[in-house]
Short mmCIF file of C-alpha atoms in Angstrom, two decimals:
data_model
loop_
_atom_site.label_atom_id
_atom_site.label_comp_id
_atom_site.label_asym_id
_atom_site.label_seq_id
_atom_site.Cartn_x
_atom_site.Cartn_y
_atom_site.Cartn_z
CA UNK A 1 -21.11 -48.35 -1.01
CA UNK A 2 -22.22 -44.95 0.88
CA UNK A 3 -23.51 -45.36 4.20
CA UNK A 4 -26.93 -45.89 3.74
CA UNK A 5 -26.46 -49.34 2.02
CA UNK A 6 -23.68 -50.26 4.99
CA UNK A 7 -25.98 -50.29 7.25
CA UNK A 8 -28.84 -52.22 5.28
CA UNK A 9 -25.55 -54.56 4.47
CA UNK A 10 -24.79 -55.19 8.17
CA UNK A 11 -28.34 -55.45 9.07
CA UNK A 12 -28.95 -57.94 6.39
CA UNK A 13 -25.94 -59.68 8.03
CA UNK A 14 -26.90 -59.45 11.54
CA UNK A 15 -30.66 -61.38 10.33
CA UNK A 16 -29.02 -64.37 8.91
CA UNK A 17 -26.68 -64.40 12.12
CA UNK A 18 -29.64 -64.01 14.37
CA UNK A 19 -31.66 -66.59 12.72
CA UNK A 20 -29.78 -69.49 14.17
CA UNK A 21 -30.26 -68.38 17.78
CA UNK A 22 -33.86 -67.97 16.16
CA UNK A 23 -34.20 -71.26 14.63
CA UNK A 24 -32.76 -72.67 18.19
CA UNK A 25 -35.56 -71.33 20.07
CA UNK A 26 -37.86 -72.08 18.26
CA UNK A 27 -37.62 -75.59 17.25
CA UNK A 28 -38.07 -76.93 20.94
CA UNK A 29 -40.31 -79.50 21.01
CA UNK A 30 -40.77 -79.52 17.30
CA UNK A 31 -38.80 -82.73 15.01
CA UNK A 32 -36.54 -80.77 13.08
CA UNK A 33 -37.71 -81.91 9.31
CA UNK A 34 -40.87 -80.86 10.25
CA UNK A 35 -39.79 -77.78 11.46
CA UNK A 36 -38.12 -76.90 7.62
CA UNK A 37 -41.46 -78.42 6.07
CA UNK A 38 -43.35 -75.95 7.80
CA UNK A 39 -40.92 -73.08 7.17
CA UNK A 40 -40.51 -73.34 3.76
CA UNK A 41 -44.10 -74.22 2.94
CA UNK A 42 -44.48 -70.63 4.37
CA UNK A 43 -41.54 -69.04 1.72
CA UNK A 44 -43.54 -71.09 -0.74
CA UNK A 45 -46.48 -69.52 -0.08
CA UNK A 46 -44.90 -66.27 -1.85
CA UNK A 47 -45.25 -67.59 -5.46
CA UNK A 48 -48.52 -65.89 -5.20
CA UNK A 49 -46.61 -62.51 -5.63
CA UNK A 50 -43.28 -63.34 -6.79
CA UNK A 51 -42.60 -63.67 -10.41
CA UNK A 52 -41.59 -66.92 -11.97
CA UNK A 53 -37.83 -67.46 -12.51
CA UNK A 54 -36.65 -67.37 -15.66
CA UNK A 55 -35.01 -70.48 -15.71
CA UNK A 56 -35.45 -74.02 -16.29
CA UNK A 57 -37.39 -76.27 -13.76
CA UNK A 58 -34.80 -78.59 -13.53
CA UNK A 59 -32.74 -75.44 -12.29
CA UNK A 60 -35.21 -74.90 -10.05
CA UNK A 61 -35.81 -78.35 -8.34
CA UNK A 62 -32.15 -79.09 -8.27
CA UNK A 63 -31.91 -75.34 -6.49
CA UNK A 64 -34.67 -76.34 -4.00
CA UNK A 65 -33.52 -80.03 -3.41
CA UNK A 66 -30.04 -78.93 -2.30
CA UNK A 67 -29.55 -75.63 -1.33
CA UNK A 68 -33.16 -75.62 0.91
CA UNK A 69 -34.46 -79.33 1.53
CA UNK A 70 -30.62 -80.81 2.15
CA UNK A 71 -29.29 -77.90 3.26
CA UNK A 72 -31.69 -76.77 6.07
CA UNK A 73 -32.86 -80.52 6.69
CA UNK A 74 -29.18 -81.76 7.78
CA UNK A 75 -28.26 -78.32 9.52
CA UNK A 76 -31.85 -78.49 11.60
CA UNK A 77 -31.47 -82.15 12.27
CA UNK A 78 -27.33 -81.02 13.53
CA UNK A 79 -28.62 -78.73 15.61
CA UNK A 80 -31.50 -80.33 17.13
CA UNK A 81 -28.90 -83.17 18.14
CA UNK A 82 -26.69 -80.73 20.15
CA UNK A 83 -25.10 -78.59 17.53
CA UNK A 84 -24.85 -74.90 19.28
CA UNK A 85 -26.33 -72.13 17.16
CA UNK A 86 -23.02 -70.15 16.65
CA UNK A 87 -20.95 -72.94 16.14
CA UNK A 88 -23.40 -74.32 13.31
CA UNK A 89 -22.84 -70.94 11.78
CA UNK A 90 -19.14 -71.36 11.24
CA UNK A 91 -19.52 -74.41 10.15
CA UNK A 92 -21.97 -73.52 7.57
CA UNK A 93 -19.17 -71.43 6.41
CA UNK A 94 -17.56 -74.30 4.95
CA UNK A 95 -19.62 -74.18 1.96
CA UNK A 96 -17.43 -71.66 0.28
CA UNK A 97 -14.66 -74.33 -0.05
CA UNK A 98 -17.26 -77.06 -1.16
CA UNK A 99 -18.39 -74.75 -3.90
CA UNK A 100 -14.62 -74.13 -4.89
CA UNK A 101 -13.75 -77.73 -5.18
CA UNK A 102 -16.50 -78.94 -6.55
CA UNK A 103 -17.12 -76.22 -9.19
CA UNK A 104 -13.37 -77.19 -10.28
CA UNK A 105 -14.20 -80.40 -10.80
CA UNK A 106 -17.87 -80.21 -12.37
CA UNK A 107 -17.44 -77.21 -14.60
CA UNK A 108 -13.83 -77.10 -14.71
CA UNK A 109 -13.42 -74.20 -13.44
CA UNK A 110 -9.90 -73.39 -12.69
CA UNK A 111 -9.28 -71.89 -9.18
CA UNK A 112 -6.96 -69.00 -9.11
CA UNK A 113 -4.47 -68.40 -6.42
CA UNK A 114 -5.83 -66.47 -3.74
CA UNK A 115 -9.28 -69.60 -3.83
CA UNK A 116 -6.36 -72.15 -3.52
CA UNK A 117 -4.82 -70.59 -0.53
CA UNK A 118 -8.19 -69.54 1.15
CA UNK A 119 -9.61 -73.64 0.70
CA UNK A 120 -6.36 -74.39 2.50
CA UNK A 121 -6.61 -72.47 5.35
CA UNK A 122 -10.53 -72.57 5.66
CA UNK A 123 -9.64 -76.88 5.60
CA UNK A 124 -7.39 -75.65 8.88
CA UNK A 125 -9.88 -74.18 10.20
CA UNK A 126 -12.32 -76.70 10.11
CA UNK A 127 -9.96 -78.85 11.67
CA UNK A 128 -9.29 -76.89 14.44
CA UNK A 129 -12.71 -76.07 15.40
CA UNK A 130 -13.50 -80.44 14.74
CA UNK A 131 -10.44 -80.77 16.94
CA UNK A 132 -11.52 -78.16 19.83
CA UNK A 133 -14.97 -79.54 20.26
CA UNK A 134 -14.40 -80.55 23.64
CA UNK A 135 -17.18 -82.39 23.79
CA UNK A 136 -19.63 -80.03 23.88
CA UNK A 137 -20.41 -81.18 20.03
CA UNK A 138 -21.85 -84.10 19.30
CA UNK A 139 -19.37 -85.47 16.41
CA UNK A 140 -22.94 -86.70 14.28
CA UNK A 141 -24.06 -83.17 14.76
CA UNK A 142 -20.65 -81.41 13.58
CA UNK A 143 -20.97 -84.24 10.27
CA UNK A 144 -24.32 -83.04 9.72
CA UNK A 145 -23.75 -79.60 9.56
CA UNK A 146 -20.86 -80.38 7.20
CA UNK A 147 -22.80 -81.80 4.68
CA UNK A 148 -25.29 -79.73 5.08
CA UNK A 149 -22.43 -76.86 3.97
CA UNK A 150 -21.56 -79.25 1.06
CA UNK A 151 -25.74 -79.41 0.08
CA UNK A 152 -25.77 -76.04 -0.40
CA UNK A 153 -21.77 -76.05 -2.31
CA UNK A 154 -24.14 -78.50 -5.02
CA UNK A 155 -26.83 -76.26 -5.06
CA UNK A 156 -24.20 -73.40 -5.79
CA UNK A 157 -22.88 -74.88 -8.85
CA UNK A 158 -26.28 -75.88 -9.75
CA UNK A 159 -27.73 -72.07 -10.19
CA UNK A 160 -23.61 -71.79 -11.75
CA UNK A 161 -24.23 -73.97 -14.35
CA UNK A 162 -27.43 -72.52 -15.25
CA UNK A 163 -26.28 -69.51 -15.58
CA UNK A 164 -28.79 -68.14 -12.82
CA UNK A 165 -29.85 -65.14 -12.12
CA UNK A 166 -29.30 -61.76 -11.87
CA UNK A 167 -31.19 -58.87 -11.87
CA UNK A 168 -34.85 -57.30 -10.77
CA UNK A 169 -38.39 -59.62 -11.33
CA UNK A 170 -37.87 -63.40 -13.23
CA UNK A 171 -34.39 -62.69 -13.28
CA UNK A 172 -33.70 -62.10 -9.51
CA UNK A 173 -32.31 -64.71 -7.05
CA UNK A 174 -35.34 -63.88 -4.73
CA UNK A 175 -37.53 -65.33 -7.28
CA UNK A 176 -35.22 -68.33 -7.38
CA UNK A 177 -35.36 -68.27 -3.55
CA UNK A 178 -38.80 -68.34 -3.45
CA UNK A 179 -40.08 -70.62 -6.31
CA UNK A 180 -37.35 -73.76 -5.50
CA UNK A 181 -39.23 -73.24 -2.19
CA UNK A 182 -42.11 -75.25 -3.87
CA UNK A 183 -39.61 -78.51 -3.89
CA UNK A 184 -39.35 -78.73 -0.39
CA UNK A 185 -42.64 -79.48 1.77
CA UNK A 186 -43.58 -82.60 0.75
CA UNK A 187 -40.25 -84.31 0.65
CA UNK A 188 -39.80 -82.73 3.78
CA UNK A 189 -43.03 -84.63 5.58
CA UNK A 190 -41.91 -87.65 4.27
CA UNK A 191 -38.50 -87.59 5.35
CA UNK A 192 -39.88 -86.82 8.96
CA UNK A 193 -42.42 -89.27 8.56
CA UNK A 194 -40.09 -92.01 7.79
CA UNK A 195 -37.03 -90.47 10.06
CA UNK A 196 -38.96 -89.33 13.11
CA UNK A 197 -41.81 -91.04 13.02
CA UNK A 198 -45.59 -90.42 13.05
CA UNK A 199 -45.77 -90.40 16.91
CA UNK A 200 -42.78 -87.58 16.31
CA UNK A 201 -44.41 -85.73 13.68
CA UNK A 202 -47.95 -85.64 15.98
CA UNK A 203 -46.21 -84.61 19.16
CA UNK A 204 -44.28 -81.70 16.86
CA UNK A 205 -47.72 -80.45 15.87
CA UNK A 206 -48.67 -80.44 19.31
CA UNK A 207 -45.71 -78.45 20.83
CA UNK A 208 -46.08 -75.99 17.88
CA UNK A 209 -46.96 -72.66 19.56
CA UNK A 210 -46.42 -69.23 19.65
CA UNK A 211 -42.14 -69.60 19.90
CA UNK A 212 -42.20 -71.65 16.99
CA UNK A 213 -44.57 -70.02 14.88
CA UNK A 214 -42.43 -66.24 15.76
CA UNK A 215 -39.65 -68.56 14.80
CA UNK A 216 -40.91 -69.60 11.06
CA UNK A 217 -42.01 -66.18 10.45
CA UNK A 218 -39.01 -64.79 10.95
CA UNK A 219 -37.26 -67.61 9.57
CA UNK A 220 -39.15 -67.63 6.46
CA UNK A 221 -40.34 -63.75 6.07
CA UNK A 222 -37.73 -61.76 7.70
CA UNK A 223 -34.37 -64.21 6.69
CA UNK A 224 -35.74 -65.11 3.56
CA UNK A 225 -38.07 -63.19 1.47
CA UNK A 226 -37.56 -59.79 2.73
CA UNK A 227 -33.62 -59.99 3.34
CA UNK A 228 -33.14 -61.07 0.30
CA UNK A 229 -35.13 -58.24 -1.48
CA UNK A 230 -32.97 -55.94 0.50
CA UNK A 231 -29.95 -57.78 -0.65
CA UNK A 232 -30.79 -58.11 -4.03
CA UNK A 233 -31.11 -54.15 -4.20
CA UNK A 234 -27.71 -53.72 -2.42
CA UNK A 235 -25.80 -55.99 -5.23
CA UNK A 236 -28.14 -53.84 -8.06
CA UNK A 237 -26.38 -50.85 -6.84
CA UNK A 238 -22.96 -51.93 -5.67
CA UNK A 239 -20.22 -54.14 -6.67
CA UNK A 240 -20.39 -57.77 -5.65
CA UNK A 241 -16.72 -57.46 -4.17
CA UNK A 242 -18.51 -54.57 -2.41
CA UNK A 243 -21.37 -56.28 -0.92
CA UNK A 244 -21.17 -60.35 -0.12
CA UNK A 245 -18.32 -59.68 2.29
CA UNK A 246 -20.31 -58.35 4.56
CA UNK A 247 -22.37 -61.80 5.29
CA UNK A 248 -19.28 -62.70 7.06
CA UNK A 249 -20.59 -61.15 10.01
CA UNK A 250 -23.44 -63.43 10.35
CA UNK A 251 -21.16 -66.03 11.95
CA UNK A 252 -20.12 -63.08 14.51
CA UNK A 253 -23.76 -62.59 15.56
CA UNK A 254 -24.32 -66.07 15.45
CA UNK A 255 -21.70 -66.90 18.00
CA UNK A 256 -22.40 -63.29 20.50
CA UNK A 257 -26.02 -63.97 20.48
CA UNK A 258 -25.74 -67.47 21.52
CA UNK A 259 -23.43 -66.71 24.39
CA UNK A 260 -25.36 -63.91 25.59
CA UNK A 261 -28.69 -65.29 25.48
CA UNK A 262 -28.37 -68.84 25.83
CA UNK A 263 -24.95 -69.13 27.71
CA UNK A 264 -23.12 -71.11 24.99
CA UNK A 265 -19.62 -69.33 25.13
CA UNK A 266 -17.39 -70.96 22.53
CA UNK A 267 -14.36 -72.60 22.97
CA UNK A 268 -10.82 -71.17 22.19
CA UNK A 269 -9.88 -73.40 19.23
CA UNK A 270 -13.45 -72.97 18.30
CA UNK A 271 -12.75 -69.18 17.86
CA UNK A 272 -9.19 -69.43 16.46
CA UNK A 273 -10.61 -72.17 14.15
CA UNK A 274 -13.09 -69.67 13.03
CA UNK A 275 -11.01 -66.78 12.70
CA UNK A 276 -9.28 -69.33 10.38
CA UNK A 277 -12.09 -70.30 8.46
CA UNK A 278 -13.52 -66.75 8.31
CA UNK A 279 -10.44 -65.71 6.85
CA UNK A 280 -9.50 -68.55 4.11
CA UNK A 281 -13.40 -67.56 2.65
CA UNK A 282 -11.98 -63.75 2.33
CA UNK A 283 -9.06 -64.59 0.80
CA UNK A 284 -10.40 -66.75 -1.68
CA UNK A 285 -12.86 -63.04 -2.55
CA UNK A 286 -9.52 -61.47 -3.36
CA UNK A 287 -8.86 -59.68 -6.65
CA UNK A 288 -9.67 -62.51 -9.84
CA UNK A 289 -8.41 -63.40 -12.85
CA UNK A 290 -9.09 -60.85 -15.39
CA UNK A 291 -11.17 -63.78 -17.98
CA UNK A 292 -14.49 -62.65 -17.09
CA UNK A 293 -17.07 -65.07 -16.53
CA UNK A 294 -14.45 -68.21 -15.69
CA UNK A 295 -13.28 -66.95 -12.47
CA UNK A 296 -14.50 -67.80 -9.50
CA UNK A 297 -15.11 -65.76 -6.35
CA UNK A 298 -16.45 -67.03 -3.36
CA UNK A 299 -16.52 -64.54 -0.16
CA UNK A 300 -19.69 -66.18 1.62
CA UNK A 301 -22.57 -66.57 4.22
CA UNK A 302 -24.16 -69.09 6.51
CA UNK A 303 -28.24 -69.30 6.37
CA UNK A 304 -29.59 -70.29 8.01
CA UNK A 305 -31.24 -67.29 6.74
CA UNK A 306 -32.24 -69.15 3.60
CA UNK A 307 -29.91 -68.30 1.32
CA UNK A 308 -26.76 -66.60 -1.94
CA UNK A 309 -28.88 -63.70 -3.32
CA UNK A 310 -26.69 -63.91 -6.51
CA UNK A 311 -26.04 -60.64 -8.42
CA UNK A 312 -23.86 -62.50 -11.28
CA UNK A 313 -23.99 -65.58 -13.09
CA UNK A 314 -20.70 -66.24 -11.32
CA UNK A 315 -20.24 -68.91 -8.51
CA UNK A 316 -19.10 -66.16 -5.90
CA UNK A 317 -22.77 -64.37 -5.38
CA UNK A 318 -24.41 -67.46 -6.17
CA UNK A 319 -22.94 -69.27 -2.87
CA UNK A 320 -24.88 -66.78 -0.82
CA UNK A 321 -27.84 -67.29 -2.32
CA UNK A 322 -29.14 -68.97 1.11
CA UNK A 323 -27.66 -67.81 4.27
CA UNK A 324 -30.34 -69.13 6.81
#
């Protein structure tokens, strides 16, 4: 990569990070699976000028139904129950070893090596960090944003399976990003209608002001449809090995810009935990097995920024195809 397309990499990275401090500040007042109704009714909104993918619509709805509605609905929900911004971040990161395991066992894909010892460590990790709370985590909260990582590991092997998508236009992942977008407002209302409640859902509407609307925008314009164009460009140009690494850093912005702006300093077995987890997903990235096509690499993101812009039909890209 020359240094031009570092520094769109990093800022790329530093969005996705930002966007759960974002998504924090924003959501007060507002029920959480109203707050991703509204957001993604906004990405939606971009089908008017994004090109169709070319792929199936089951692709599609299976795309938007787990790597949008049931990612972003369980990791909102964790964080509006006490989940702190950087920590749900990390935790996110667990859907690299989600999309590992699972991928092995739905499209028999074999793991090599290096994906072996990175799901071990990463499982340390996650342990740590579970067993460091301190309290300051609700455990329902920490669950949540677990299977909100393992959503979005489904919705991986989903676009895998498909073969999805790589490429400029119909075959691009922002096109994917965008149209699977379509899935998720109405399901979304009627999970918070039945969840939170129509007295919930009113009140929401009510408290839904100028924080929250800077919130969605940059949720939904800035995350979403215009990092990913920007990403999409980087992996046209560059390697994948080159490029996905560097969403590791969103976890790192995640966690500094929630202790200095809201306070929230993480613990230490949070932060050894992490370092753990941080470095089982870039092990598993390490060199492949030379069968094209079969092997599996899976150096990953958070989101919270919406999502894998995939370069490849391979799982590795594909599992940052959302990333806030």
């Amino acid at each position: 990569m020359n240094r031009r397309d570092m520094v769109l990499a990093a800022a790329v990275a530093s969005f996705w990070g930002f966007n759960f401090v974002v998504i924090d500040w924003g959501m007060t007042g507002v029920p959480p699976l109203l707050f991703v109704a509204i957001r993604f009714l906004v990405v939606a909104l971009a089908v008017f000028v994004v090109p169709r993918p070319r792929t199936s619509w089951r692709t599609v709805a299976g795309v938007g139904l787990f790597m949008s509605l049931g990612q972003f609905g369980l990791l909102y929900t964790s964080m509006a129950l006490g989940l702190q911004p950087g920590l749900a971040a990390l935790v996110l990161q667990a859907q690299a070893v989600f999309t590992i395991l699972i991928a092995a066992a739905v499209l028999r894909e074999r793991p090599t090596a290096p994906q072996i010892a990175g799901v071990a460590i990463g499982v340390v990790g996650l342990a740590i960090v579970a067993s460091g709370r301190g309290g300051d985590a609700p455990a329902l909260a920490v669950a949540l944003a677990l299977a909100a990582a393992f959503s979005w590991g489904i919705g991986n092997v989903i676009s895998r399976r498909a073969g999805s998508v790589s490429g400029p236009g119909r075959l691009g992942s922002l096109s994917l990003t965008v149209w699977s977008a379509l899935v998720v407002p109405i399901p979304a209302l009627m999970l918070s209608f039945v969840v939170e409640g129509p007295a919930a859902i009113a009140a929401g509407i009510a408290a839904f002001g100028w924080q929250s609307a800077v919130s969605t925008l940059y949720t939904a314009l800035l995350c979403t449809i215009i990092g990913y164009s920007i990403w999409n460009g980087l992996l046209a140009r560059n390697r994948s090995a080159a490029v996905v690494p560097w969403v590791l850093l969103a976890p790192v912005v995640a966690m500094a810009s929630a202790a200095l702006l809201l306070g929230q300093i993480p613990t230490p077995a949070e932060i050894l935990g992490g370092m753990l987890l941080v470095g089982g997903v870039l092990v598993t990235g390490m060199r492949r097995l030379s069968v094209r096509g079969r092997a599996m690499t899976v150096p990953t993101a958070p989101p919270g920024a919406g999502a894998s812009p995939g370069a490849s039909g391979r799982v590795g890209p594909a599992a940052t195809r959302r990333s806030g």
